[in-house]
Tab-separated table of C-alpha atoms in Angstrom:
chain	number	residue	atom	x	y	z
E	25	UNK	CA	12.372	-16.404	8.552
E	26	UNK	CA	11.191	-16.753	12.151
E	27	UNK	CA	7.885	-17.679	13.686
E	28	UNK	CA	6.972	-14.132	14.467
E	29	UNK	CA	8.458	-12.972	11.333
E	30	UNK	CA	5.874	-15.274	9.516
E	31	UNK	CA	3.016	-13.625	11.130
E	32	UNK	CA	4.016	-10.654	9.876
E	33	UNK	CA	4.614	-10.752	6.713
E	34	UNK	CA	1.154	-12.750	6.329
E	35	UNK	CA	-0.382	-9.968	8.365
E	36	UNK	CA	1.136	-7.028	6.132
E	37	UNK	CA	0.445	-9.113	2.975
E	38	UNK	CA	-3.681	-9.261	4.545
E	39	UNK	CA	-3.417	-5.416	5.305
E	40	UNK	CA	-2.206	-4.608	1.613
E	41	UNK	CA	-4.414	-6.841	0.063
E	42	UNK	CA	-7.565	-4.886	1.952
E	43	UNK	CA	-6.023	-1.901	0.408
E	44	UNK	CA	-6.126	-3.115	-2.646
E	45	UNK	CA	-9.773	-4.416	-2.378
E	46	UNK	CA	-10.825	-0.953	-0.489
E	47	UNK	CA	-9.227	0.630	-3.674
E	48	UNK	CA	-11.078	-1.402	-6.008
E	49	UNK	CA	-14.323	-0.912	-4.332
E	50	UNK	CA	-14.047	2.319	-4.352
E	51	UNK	CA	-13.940	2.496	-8.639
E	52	UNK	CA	-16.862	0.341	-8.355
E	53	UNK	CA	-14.827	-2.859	-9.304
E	54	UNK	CA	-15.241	-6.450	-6.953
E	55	UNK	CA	-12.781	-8.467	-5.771
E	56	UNK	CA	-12.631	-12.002	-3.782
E	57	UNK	CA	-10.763	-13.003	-0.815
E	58	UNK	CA	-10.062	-16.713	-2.076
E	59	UNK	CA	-7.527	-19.676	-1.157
E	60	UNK	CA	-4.437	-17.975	-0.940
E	61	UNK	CA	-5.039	-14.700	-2.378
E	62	UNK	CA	-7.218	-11.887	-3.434
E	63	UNK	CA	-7.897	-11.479	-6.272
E	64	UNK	CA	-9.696	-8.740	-8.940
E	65	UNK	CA	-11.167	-10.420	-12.286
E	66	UNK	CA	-11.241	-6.346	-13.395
E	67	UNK	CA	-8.364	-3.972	-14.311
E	68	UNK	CA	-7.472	-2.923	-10.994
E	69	UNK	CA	-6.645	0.806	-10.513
E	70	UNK	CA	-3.372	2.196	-12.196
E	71	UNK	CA	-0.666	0.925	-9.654
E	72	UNK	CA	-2.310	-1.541	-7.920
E	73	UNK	CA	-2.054	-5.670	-8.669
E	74	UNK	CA	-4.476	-8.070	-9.803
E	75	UNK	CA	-3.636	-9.995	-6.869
E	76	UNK	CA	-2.296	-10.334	-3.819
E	77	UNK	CA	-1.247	-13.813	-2.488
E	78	UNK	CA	-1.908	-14.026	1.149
E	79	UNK	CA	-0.083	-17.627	1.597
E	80	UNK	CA	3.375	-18.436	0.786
E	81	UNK	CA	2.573	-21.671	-1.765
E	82	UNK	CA	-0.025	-20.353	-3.298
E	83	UNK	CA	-0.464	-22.329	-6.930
E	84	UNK	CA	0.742	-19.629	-9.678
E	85	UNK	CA	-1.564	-21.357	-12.208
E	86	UNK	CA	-4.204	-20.609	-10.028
E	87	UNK	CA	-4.022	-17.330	-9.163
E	88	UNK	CA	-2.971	-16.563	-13.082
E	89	UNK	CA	-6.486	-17.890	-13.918
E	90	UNK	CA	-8.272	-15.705	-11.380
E	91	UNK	CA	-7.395	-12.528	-13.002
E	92	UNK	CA	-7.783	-10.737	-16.605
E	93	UNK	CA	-4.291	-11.672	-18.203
E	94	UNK	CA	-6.061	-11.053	-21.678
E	95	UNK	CA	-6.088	-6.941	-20.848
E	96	UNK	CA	-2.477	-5.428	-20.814
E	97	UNK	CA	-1.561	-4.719	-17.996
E	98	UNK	CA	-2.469	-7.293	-14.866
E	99	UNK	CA	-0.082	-7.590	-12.109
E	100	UNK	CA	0.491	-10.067	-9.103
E	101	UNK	CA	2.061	-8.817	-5.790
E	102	UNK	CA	4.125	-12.768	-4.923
E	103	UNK	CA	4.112	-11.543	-1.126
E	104	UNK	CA	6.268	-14.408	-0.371
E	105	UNK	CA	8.828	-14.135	-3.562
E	106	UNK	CA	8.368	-18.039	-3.825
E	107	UNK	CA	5.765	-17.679	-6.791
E	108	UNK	CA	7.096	-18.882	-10.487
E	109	UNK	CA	5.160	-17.104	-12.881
E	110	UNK	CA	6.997	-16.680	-16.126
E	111	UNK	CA	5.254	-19.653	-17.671
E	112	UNK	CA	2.224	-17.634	-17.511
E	113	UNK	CA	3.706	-14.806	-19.342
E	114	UNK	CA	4.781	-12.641	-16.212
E	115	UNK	CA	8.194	-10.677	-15.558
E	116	UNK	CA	9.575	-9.399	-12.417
E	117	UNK	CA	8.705	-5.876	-12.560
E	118	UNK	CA	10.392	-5.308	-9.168
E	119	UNK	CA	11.730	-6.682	-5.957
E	120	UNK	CA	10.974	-4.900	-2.399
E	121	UNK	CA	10.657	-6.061	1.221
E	122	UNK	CA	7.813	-5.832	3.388
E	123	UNK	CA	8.518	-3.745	6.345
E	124	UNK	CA	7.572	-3.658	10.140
E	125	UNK	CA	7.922	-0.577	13.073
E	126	UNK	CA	6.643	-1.411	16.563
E	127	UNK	CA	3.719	0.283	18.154
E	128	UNK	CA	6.018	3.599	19.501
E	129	UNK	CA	6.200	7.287	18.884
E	130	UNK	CA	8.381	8.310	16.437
E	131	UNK	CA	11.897	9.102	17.641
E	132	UNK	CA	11.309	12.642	15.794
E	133	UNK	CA	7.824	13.794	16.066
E	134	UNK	CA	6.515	16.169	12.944
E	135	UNK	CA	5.768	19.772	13.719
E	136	UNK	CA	2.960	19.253	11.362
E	137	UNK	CA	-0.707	19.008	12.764
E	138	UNK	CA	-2.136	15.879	10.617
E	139	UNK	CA	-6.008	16.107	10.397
E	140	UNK	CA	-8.339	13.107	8.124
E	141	UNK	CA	-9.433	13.792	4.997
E	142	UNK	CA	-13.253	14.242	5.251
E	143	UNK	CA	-14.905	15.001	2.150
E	144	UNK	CA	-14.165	14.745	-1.819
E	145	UNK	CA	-12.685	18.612	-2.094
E	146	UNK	CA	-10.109	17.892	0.508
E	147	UNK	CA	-9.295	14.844	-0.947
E	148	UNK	CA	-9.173	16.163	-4.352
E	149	UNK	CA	-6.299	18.504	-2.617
E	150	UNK	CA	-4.562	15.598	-0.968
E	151	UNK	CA	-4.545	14.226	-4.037
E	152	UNK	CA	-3.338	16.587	-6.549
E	153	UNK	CA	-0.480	17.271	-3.824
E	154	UNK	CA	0.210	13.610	-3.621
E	155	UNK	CA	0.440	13.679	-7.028
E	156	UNK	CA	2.551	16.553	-8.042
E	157	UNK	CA	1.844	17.231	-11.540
E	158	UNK	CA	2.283	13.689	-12.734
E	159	UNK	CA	-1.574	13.430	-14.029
E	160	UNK	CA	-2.573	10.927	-11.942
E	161	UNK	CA	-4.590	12.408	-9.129
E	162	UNK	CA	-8.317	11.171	-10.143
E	163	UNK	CA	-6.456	7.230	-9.145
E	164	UNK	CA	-8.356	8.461	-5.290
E	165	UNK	CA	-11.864	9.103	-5.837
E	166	UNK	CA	-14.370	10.053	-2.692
E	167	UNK	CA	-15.794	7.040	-2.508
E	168	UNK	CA	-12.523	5.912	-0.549
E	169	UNK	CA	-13.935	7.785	1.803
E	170	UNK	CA	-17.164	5.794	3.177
E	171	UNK	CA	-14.499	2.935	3.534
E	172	UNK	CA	-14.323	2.220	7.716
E	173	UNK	CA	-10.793	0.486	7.327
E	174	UNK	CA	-9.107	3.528	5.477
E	175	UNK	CA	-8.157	7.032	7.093
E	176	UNK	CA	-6.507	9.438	4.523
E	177	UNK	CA	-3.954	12.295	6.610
E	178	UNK	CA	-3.198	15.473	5.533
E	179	UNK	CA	-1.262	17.827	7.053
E	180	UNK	CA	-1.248	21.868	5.900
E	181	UNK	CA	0.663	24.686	5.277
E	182	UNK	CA	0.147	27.573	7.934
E	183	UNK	CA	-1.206	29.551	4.707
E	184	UNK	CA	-3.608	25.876	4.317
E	185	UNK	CA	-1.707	24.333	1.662
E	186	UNK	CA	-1.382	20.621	1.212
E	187	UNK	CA	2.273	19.856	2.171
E	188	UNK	CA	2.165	16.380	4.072
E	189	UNK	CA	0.001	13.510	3.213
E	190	UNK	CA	-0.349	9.388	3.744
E	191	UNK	CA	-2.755	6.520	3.874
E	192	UNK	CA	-3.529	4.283	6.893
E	193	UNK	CA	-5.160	1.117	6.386
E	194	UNK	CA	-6.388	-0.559	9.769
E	195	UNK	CA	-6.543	-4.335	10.154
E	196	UNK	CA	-7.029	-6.688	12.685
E	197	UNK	CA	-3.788	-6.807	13.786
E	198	UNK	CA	-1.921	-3.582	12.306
E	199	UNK	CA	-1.679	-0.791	10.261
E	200	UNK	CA	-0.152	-0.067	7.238
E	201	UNK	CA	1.441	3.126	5.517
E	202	UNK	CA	1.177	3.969	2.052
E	203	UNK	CA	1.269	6.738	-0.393
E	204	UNK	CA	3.283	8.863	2.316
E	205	UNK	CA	4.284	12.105	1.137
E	206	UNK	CA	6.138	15.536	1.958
E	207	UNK	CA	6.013	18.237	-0.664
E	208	UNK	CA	9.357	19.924	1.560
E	209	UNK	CA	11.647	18.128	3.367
E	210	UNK	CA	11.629	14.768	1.551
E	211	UNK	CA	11.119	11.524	2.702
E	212	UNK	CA	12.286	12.242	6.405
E	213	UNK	CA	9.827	14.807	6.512
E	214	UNK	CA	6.897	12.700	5.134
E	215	UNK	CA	7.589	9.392	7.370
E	216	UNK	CA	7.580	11.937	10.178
E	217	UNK	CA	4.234	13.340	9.706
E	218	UNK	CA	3.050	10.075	8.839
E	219	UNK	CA	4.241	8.244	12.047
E	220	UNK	CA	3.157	10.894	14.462
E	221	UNK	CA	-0.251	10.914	13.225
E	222	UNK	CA	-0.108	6.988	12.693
E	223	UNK	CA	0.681	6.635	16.109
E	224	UNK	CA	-1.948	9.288	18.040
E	225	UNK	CA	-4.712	7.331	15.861
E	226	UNK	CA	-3.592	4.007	16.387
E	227	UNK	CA	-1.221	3.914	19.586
E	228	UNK	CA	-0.962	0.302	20.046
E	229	UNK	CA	-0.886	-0.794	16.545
E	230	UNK	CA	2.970	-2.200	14.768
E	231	UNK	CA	3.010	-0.391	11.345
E	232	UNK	CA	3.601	-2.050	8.460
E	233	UNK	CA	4.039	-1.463	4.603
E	234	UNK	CA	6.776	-2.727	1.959
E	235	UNK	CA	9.278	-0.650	0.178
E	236	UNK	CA	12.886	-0.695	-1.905
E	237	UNK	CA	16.099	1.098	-2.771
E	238	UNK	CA	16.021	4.396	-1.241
E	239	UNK	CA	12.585	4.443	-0.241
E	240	UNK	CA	13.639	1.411	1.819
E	241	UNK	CA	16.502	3.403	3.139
E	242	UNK	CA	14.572	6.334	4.458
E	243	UNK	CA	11.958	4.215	6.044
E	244	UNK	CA	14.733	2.114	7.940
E	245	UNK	CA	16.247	5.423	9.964
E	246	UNK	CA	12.442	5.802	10.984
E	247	UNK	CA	12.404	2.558	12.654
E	248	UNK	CA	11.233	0.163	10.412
E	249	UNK	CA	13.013	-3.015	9.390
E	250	UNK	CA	12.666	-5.508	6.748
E	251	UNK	CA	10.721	-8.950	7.602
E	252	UNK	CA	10.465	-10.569	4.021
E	253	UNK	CA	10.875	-10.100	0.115
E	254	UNK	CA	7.704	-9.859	-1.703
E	255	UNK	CA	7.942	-9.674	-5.826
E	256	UNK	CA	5.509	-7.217	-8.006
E	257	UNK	CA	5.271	-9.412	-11.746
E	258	UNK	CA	3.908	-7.894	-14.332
E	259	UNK	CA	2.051	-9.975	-17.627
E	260	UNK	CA	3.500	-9.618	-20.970
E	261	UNK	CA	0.948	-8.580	-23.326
């Protein structure tokens, strides 16, 4: 791994891990920016980790003691894929890489207009479309939404339907992408509308995020290529 592909990954692995924390926050849980990682001593929200290490050497005793392995289901996002933490009772639960896209307009820009979320109803749209039936929509609650760092996109239907949807998470020295979605058109489609409206928010910002298999796929003929392997463990109750 290069110099500048160092930076990065420590950069996306910082972004993520305010995610995580702005997540947290907003279910009313804390969280701690500590040596090498945040951490949550709570049961974070369903699909996000206990932890994120921000350092690659971060002690895996140590960060297993900062979180609640006693309460089935804590998780660690390894950032750097260098942590060993089956001693502590943890399995791989999957491999991905952390991606990177310059600060440039999409090569195909969405015909979509994206607008930010502003208030709970619209978010309780966004996220019932983000969901899609799986029961898991009350995961994004409003108070996401007094969070500075965080800017929720939708974009809508002529008839005002939900159809196009992602998350931006500023940082200091990018912004990442998650929970990007298209309810036509697939994945194309939803990194589309998600770049475009990425980029007239935050023109001179690299975009960053992590994904795998054909996720990773999609999000490499949208520009973005792979600067690192990060590991998701999960503890073994």
């Amino acid at each position: 791994m290069t110099t500048s592909e160092q930076f990065l990954v420590r950069a996306a692995a910082r972004n993520n891990a305010e995610w995580c924390a702005a997540m947290s926050r907003s279910h009313g849980l804390t969280s701690t920016f500590g040596p090498g990682a945040w951490t949550a001593p709570g049961r974070t929200p369903l699909f996000y980790p206990d932890a994120v290490t921000l350092e690659p050497g971060t002690d895996p005793a140590e960060v297993a003691a900062r979180i609640d392995t006693r309460t089935p289901g804590a998780s660690v996002k390894d950032s750097f894929a260098d942590l060993e933490l089956g001693r502590a009772g943890f399995r791989v639960l999957f491999e991905a890489q952390w991606i990177r896209r310059p600060a440039s307009a999409p090569a195909v820009a969405s015909g979509l207009t994206a607008h930010v979320v502003a208030g709970p109803d619209a978010l309780r749209a966004w996220a019932l479309a983000w969901d899609d039936g799986d029961g898991n929509p009350d995961v994004f609650r409003p108070e996401l939404l007094d969070d500075p760092a965080t800017t929720v996109l939708v974009g809508r239907s002529a008839e005002g339907r939900v159809v196009a949807g992602a998350v931006a998470s500023r940082s200091a020295d990018v912004v990442g992408l998650s929970n990007v979605f298209a309810r036509e058109g697939g994945p194309d489609a939803a990194w589309s509308f998600a770049l475009t409206a990425t980029h007239r928010l935050f023109p001179g910002l690299p975009v960053v995020g992590y994904e795998h298999g054909e996720d990773l796929t999609a999000a490499a003929r949208h520009g973005f290529a792979p600067i690192g392997s990060l590991r998701v463990w999960l503890h073994q109750a």
